[in-house]
mmCIF file of C-alpha atoms and ligand atoms in Angstrom:
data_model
loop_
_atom_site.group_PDB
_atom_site.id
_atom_site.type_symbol
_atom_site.label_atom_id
_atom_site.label_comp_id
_atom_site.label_asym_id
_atom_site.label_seq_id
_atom_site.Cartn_x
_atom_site.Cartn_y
_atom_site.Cartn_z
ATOM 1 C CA UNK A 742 124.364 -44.576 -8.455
ATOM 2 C CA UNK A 743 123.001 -45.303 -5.118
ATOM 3 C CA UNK A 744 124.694 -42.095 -3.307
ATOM 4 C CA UNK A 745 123.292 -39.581 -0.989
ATOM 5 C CA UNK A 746 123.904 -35.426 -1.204
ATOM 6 C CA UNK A 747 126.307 -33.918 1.038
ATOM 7 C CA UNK A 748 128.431 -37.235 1.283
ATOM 8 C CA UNK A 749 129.898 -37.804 -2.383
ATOM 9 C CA UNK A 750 129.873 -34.198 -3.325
ATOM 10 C CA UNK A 751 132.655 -33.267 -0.446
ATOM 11 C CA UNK A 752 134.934 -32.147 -3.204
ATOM 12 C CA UNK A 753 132.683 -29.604 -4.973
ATOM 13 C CA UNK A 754 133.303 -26.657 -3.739
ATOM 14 C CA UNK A 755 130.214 -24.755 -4.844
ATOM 15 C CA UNK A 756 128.491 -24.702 -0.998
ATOM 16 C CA UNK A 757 124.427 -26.034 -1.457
ATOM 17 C CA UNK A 758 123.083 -22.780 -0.916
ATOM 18 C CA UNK A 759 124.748 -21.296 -4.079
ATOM 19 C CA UNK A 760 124.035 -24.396 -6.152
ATOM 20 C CA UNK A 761 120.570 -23.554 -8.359
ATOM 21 C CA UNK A 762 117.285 -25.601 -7.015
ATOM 22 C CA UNK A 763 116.761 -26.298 -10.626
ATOM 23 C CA UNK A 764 118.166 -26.845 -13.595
ATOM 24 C CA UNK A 765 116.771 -27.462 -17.301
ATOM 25 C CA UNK A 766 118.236 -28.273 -19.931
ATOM 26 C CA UNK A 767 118.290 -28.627 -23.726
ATOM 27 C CA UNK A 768 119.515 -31.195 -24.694
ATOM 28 C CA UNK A 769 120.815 -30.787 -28.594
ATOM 29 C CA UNK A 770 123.389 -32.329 -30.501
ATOM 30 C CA UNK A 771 122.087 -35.363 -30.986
ATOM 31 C CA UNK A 772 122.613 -35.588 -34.182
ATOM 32 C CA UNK A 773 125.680 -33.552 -35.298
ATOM 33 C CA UNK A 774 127.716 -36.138 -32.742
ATOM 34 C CA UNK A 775 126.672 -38.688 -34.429
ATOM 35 C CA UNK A 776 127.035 -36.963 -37.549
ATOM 36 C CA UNK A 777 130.381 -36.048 -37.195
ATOM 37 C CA UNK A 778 131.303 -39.483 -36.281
ATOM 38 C CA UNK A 779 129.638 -40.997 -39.909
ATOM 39 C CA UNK A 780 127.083 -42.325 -38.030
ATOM 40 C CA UNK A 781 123.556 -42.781 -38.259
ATOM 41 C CA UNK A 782 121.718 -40.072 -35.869
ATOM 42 C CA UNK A 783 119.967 -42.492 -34.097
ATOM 43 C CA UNK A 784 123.067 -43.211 -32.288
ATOM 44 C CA UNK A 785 123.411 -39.765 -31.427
ATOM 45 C CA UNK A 786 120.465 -40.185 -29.454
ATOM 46 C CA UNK A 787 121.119 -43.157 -27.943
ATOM 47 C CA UNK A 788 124.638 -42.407 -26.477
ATOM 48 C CA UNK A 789 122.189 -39.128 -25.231
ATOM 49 C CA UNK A 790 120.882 -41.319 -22.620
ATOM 50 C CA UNK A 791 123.736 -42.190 -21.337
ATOM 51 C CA UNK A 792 124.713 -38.505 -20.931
ATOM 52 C CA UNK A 793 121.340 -38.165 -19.283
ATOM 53 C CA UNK A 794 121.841 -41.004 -16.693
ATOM 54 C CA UNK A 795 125.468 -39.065 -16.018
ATOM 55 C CA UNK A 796 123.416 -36.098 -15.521
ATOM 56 C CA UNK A 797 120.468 -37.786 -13.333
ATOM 57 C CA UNK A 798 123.452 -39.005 -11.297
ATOM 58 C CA UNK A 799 125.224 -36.148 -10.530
ATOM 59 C CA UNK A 800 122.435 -34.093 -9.837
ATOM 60 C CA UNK A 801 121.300 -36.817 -6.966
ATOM 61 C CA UNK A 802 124.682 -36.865 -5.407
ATOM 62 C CA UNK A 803 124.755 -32.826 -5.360
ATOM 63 C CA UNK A 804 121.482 -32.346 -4.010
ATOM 64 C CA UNK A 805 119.825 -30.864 -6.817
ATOM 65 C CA UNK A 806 115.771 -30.378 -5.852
ATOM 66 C CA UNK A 807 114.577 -30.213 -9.529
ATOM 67 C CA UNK A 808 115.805 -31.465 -13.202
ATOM 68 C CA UNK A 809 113.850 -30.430 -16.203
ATOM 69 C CA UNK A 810 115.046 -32.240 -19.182
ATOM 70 C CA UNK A 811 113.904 -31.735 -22.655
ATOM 71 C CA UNK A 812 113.039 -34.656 -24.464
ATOM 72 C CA UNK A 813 110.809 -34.440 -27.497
ATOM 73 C CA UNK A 814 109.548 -30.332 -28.459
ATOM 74 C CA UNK A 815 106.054 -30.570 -29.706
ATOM 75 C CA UNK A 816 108.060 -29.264 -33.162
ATOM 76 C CA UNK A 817 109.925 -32.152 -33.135
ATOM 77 C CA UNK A 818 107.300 -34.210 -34.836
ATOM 78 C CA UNK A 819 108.223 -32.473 -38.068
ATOM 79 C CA UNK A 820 111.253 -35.094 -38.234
ATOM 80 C CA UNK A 821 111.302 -38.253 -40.187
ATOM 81 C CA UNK A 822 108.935 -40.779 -38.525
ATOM 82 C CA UNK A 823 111.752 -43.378 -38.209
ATOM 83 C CA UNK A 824 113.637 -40.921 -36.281
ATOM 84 C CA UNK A 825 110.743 -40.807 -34.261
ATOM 85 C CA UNK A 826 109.804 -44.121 -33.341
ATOM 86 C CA UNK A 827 113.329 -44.212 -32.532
ATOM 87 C CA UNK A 828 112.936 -41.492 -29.895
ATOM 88 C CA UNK A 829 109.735 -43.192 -28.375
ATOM 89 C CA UNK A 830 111.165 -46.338 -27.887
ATOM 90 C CA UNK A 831 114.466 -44.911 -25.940
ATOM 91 C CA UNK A 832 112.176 -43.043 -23.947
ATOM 92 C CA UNK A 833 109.765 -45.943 -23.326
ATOM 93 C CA UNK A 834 113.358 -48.443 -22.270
ATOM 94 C CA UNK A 835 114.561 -45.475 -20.235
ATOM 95 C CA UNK A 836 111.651 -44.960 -17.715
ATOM 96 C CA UNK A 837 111.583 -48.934 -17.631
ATOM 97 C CA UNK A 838 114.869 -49.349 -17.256
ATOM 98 C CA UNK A 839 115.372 -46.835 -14.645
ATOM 99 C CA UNK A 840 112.646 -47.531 -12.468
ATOM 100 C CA UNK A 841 114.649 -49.471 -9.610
ATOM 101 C CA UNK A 842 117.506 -46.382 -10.052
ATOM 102 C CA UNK A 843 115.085 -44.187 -9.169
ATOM 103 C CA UNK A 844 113.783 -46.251 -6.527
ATOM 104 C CA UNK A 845 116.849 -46.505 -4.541
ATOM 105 C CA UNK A 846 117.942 -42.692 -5.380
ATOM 106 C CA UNK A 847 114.884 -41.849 -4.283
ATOM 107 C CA UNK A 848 113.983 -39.636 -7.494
ATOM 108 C CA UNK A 849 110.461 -38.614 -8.423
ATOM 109 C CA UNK A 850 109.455 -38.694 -11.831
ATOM 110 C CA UNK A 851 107.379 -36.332 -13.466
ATOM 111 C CA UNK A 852 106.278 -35.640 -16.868
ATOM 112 C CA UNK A 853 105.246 -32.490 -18.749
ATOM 113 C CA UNK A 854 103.989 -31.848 -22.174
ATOM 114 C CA UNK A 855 100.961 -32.916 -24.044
ATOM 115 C CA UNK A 856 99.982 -36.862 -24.084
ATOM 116 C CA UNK A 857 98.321 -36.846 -27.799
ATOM 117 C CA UNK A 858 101.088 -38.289 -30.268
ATOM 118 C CA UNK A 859 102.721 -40.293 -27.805
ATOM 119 C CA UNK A 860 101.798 -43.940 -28.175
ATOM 120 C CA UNK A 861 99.491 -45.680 -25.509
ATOM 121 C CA UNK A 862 102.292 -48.193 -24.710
ATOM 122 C CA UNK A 863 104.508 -45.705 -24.015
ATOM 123 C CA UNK A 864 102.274 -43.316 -22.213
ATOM 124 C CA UNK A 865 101.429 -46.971 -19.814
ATOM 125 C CA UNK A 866 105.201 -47.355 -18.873
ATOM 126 C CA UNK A 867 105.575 -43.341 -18.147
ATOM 127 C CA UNK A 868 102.458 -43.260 -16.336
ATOM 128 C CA UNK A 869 103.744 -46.067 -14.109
ATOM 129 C CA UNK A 870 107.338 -44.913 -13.188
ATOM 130 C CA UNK A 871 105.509 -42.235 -12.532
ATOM 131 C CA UNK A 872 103.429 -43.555 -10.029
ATOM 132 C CA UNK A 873 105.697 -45.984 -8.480
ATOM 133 C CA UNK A 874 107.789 -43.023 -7.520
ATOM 134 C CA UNK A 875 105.357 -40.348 -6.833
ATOM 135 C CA UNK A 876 105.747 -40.301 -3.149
ATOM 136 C CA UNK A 877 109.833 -39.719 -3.351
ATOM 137 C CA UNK A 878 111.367 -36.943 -2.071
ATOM 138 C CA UNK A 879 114.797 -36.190 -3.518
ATOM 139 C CA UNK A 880 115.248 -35.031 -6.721
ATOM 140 C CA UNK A 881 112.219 -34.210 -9.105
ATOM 141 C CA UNK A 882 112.969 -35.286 -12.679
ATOM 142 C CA UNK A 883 110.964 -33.412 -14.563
ATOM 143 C CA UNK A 884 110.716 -35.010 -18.382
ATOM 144 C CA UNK A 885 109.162 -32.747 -21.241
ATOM 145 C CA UNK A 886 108.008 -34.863 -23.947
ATOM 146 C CA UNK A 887 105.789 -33.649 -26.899
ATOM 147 C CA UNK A 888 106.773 -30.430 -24.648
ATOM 148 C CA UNK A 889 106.162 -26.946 -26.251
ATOM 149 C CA UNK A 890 105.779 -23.694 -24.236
ATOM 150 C CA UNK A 891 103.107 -21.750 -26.281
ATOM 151 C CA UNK A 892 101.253 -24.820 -26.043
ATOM 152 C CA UNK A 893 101.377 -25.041 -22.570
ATOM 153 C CA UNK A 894 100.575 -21.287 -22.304
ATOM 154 C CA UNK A 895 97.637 -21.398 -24.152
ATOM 155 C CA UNK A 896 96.589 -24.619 -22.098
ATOM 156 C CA UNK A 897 97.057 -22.475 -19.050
ATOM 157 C CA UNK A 898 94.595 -19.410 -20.692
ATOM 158 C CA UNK A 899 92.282 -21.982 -21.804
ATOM 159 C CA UNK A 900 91.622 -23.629 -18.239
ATOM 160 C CA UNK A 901 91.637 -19.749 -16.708
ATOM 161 C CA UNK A 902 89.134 -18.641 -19.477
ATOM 162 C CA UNK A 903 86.727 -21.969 -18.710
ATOM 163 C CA UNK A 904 86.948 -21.001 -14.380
ATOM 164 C CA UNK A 905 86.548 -17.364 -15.581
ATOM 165 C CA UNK A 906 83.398 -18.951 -17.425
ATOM 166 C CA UNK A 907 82.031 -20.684 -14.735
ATOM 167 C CA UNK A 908 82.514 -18.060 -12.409
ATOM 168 C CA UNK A 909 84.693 -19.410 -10.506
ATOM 169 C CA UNK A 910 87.629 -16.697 -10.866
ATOM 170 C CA UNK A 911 87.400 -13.470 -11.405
ATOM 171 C CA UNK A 912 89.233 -11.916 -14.095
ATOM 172 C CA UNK A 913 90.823 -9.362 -11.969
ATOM 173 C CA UNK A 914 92.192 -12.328 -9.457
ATOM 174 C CA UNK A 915 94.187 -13.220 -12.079
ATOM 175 C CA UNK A 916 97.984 -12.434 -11.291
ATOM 176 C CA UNK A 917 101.476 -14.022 -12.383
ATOM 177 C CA UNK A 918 100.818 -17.079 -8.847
ATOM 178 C CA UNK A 919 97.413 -17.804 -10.404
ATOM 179 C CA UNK A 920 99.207 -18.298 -13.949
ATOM 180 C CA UNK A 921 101.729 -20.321 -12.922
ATOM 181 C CA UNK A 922 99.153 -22.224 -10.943
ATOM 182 C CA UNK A 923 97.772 -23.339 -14.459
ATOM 183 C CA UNK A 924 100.957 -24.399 -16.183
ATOM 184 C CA UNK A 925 102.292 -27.943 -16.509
ATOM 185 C CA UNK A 926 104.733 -27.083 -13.823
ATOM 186 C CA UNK A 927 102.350 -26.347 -11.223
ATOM 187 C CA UNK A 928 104.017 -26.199 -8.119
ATOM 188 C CA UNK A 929 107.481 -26.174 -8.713
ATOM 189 C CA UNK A 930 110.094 -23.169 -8.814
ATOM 190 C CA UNK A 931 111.305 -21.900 -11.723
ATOM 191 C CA UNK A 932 114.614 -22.755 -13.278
ATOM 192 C CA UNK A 933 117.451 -20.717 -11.933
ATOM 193 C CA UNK A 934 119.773 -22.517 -14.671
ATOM 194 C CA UNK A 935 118.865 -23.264 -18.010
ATOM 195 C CA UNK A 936 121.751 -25.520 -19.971
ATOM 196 C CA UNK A 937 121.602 -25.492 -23.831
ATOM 197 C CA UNK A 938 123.966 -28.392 -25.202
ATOM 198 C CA UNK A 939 125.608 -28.078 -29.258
ATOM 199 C CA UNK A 940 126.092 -24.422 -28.930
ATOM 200 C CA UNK A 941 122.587 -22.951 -29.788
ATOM 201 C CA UNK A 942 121.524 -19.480 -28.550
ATOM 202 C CA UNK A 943 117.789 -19.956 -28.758
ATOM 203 C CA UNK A 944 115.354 -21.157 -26.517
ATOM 204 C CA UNK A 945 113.404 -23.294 -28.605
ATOM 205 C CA UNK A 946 109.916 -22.810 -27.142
ATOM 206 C CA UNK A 947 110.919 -24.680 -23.842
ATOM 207 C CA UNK A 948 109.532 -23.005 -20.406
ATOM 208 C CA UNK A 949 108.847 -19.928 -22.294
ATOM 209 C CA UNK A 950 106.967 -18.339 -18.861
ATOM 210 C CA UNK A 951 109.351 -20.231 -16.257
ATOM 211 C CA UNK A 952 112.484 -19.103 -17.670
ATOM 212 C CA UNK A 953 111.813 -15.039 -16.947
ATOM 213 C CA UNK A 954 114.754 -15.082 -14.551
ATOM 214 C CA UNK A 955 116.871 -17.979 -15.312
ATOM 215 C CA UNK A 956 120.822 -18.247 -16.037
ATOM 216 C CA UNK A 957 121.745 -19.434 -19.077
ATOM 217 C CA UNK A 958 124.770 -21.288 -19.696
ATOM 218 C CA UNK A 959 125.613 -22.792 -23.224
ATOM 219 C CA UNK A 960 128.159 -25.203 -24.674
ATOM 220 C CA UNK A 961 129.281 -26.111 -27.230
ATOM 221 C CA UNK A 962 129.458 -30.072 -26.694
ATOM 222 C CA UNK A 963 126.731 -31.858 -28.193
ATOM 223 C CA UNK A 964 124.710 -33.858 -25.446
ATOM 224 C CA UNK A 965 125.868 -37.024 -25.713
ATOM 225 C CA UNK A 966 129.142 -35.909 -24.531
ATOM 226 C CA UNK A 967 127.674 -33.579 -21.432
ATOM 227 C CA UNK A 968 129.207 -35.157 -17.970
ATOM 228 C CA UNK A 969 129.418 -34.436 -14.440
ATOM 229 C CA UNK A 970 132.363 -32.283 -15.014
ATOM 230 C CA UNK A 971 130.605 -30.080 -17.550
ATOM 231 C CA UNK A 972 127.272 -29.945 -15.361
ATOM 232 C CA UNK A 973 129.699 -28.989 -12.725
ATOM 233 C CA UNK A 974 131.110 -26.184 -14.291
ATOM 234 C CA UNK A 975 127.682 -24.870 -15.393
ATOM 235 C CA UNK A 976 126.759 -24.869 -11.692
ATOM 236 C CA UNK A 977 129.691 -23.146 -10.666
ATOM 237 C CA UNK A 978 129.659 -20.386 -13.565
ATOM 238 C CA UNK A 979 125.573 -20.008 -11.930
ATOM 239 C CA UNK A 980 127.154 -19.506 -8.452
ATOM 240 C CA UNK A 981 129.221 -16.556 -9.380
ATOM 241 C CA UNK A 982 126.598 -15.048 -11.427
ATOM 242 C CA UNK A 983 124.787 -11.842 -9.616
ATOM 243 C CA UNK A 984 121.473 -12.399 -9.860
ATOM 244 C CA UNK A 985 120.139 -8.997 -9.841
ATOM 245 C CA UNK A 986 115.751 -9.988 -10.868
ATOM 246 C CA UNK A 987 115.585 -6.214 -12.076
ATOM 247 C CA UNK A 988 116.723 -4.696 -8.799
ATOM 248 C CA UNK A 989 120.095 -3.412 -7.977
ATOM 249 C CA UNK A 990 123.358 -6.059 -7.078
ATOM 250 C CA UNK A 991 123.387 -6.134 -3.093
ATOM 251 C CA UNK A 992 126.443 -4.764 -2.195
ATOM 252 C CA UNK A 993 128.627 -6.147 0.711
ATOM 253 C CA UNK A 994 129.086 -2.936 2.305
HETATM 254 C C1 IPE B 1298 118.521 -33.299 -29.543
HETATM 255 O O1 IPE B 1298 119.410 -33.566 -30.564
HETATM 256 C C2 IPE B 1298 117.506 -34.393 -29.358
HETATM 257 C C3 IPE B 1298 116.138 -34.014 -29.746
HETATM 258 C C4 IPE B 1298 115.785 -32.869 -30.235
HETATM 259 C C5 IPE B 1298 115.121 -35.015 -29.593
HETATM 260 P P1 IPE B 1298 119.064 -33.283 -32.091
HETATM 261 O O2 IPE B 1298 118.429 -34.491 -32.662
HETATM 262 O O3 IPE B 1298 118.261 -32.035 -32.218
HETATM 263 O O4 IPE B 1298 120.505 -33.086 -32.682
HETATM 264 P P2 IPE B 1298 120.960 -32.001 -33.746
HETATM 265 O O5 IPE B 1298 120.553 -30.660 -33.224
HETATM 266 O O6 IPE B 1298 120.268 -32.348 -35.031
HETATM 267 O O7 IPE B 1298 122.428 -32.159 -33.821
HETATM 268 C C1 IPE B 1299 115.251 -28.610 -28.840
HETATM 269 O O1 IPE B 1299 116.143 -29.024 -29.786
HETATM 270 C C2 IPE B 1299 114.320 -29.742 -28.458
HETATM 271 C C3 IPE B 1299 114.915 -30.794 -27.654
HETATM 272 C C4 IPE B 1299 116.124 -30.809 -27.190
HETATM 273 C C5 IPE B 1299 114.039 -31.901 -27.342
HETATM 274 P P1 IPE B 1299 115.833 -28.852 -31.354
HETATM 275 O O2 IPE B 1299 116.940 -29.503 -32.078
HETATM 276 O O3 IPE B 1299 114.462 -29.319 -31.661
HETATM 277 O O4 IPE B 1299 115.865 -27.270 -31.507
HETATM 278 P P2 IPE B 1299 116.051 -26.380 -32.820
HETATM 279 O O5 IPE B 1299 115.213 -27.006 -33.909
HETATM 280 O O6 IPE B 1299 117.493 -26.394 -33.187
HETATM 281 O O7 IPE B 1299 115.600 -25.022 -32.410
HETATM 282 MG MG1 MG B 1300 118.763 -30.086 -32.452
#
């Protein structure tokens, strides 16, 4: 994968400037492939990670800044604890696995959602790709596991209300900056692209505040058939959209 933007993407003709900074995505359909094929739905979800190293890939070579991918919804836990396990341990080989990848591609990984459910060996292995990559600067792989946005909302309200509390903030200081400030995602832009695999129109509690203004873009492939073509595609349906953030479109004349 070892590929640097601007060389390998020479044939895309979506210029950088247009492409979004980031892109999230949903990644559903786990199952239903694997359904459809008579197979067990574990192997759904472990062809997904294939479809997620495609899309890891590809976003390096284009240049992408940011990649939030959802990986476990903090509703998710209502699924069979086998399923589960399964999840946790794919997640727990990927970061592993990956760790040299990322090295060389120069990809930072970081994770969002809460830590309570996940197992401590698990949390160990994430907590040290993590770290070992922490001071990269290309693309920001942004994982979501045991992810849910009103969580994370009232997180946010809960550490305003304690500085609030303290005195430490008043609560007229308190604007849409300071807010963001106090999410998961402190720091980084919001999505311009949101990508929904298995043909869903729902949101499904993910980024609930950082999605205000994003484009969404939905398929109808199930994940573990999502490529570089189809990420692609998504990125150069976002470039022609008009982007108007409540105002009026800016005309050319
Ligand atoms: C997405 O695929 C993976 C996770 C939610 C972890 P699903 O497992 O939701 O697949 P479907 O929606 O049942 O087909
Ligand atoms: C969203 O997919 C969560 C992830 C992709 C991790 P779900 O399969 O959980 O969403 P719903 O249940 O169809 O809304
Ligand atoms: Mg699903």
């Amino acid at each position: 994968m070892k590929s640097s933007p601007g060389k390998s993407d020479s044939n895309f003709e979506v210029p950088p400037e247009k492409r979004p900074r980031h892109i999230a995505a949903i990644m559903d359909g786990n199952g239903r492939w694997a359904q459809r094929r008579g197979l067990p739905r574990i192997e759904g979800h472990r062809h997904g990670v294939a479809a997620v190293r495609r899309t890891v890939e590809e976003c390096v070579r284009l240049g992408i800044e940011y990649l939030t991918l959802y990986c476990l919804s903090s509703e998710n836990w209502k699924r069979p604890k086998s399923e589960l396990d399964f999840l946790l341990r794919l997640l727990e080989q990927y970061i592993v696995e990956e760790r040299q990848t990322f090295l060389e591609n120069n990809v930072r990984v970081v994770v969002i959602g809460k830590r309570e459910g996940i197992p401590s060996h698990v949390q160990r292995e994430i907590d040290k790709t993590v770290e070992m990559t922490a001071d990269q600067t290309g693309l920001c792989l942004c994982l979501a596991v045991n992810y849910g946005g009103r969580a994370e909302i009232l997180d946010a309200v809960r550490a305003i209300a304690a500085k609030v509390a303290e005195g430490q903030l008043s609560p007229n200081d308190i604007d849409e900056a300071t807010f963001s400030a106090h999410l998961y995602t402190a720091g980084m832009p919001d999505p311009d692209l949101l990508i929904r695999t298995a043909g869903e129109l729902r949101v499904s509690n993910f980024l609930l505040w950082q999605i205000s203004y994003a484009e969404l873009w939905v398929t109808d492939v199930c994940w573990p058939d999502f490529d570089e073509n189809l990420l692609r595609q998504a990125i150069r349906d976002y470039a022609r959209r008009v982007r108007r953030f409540g105002g009026l479109a800016v005309s050319p004349s």
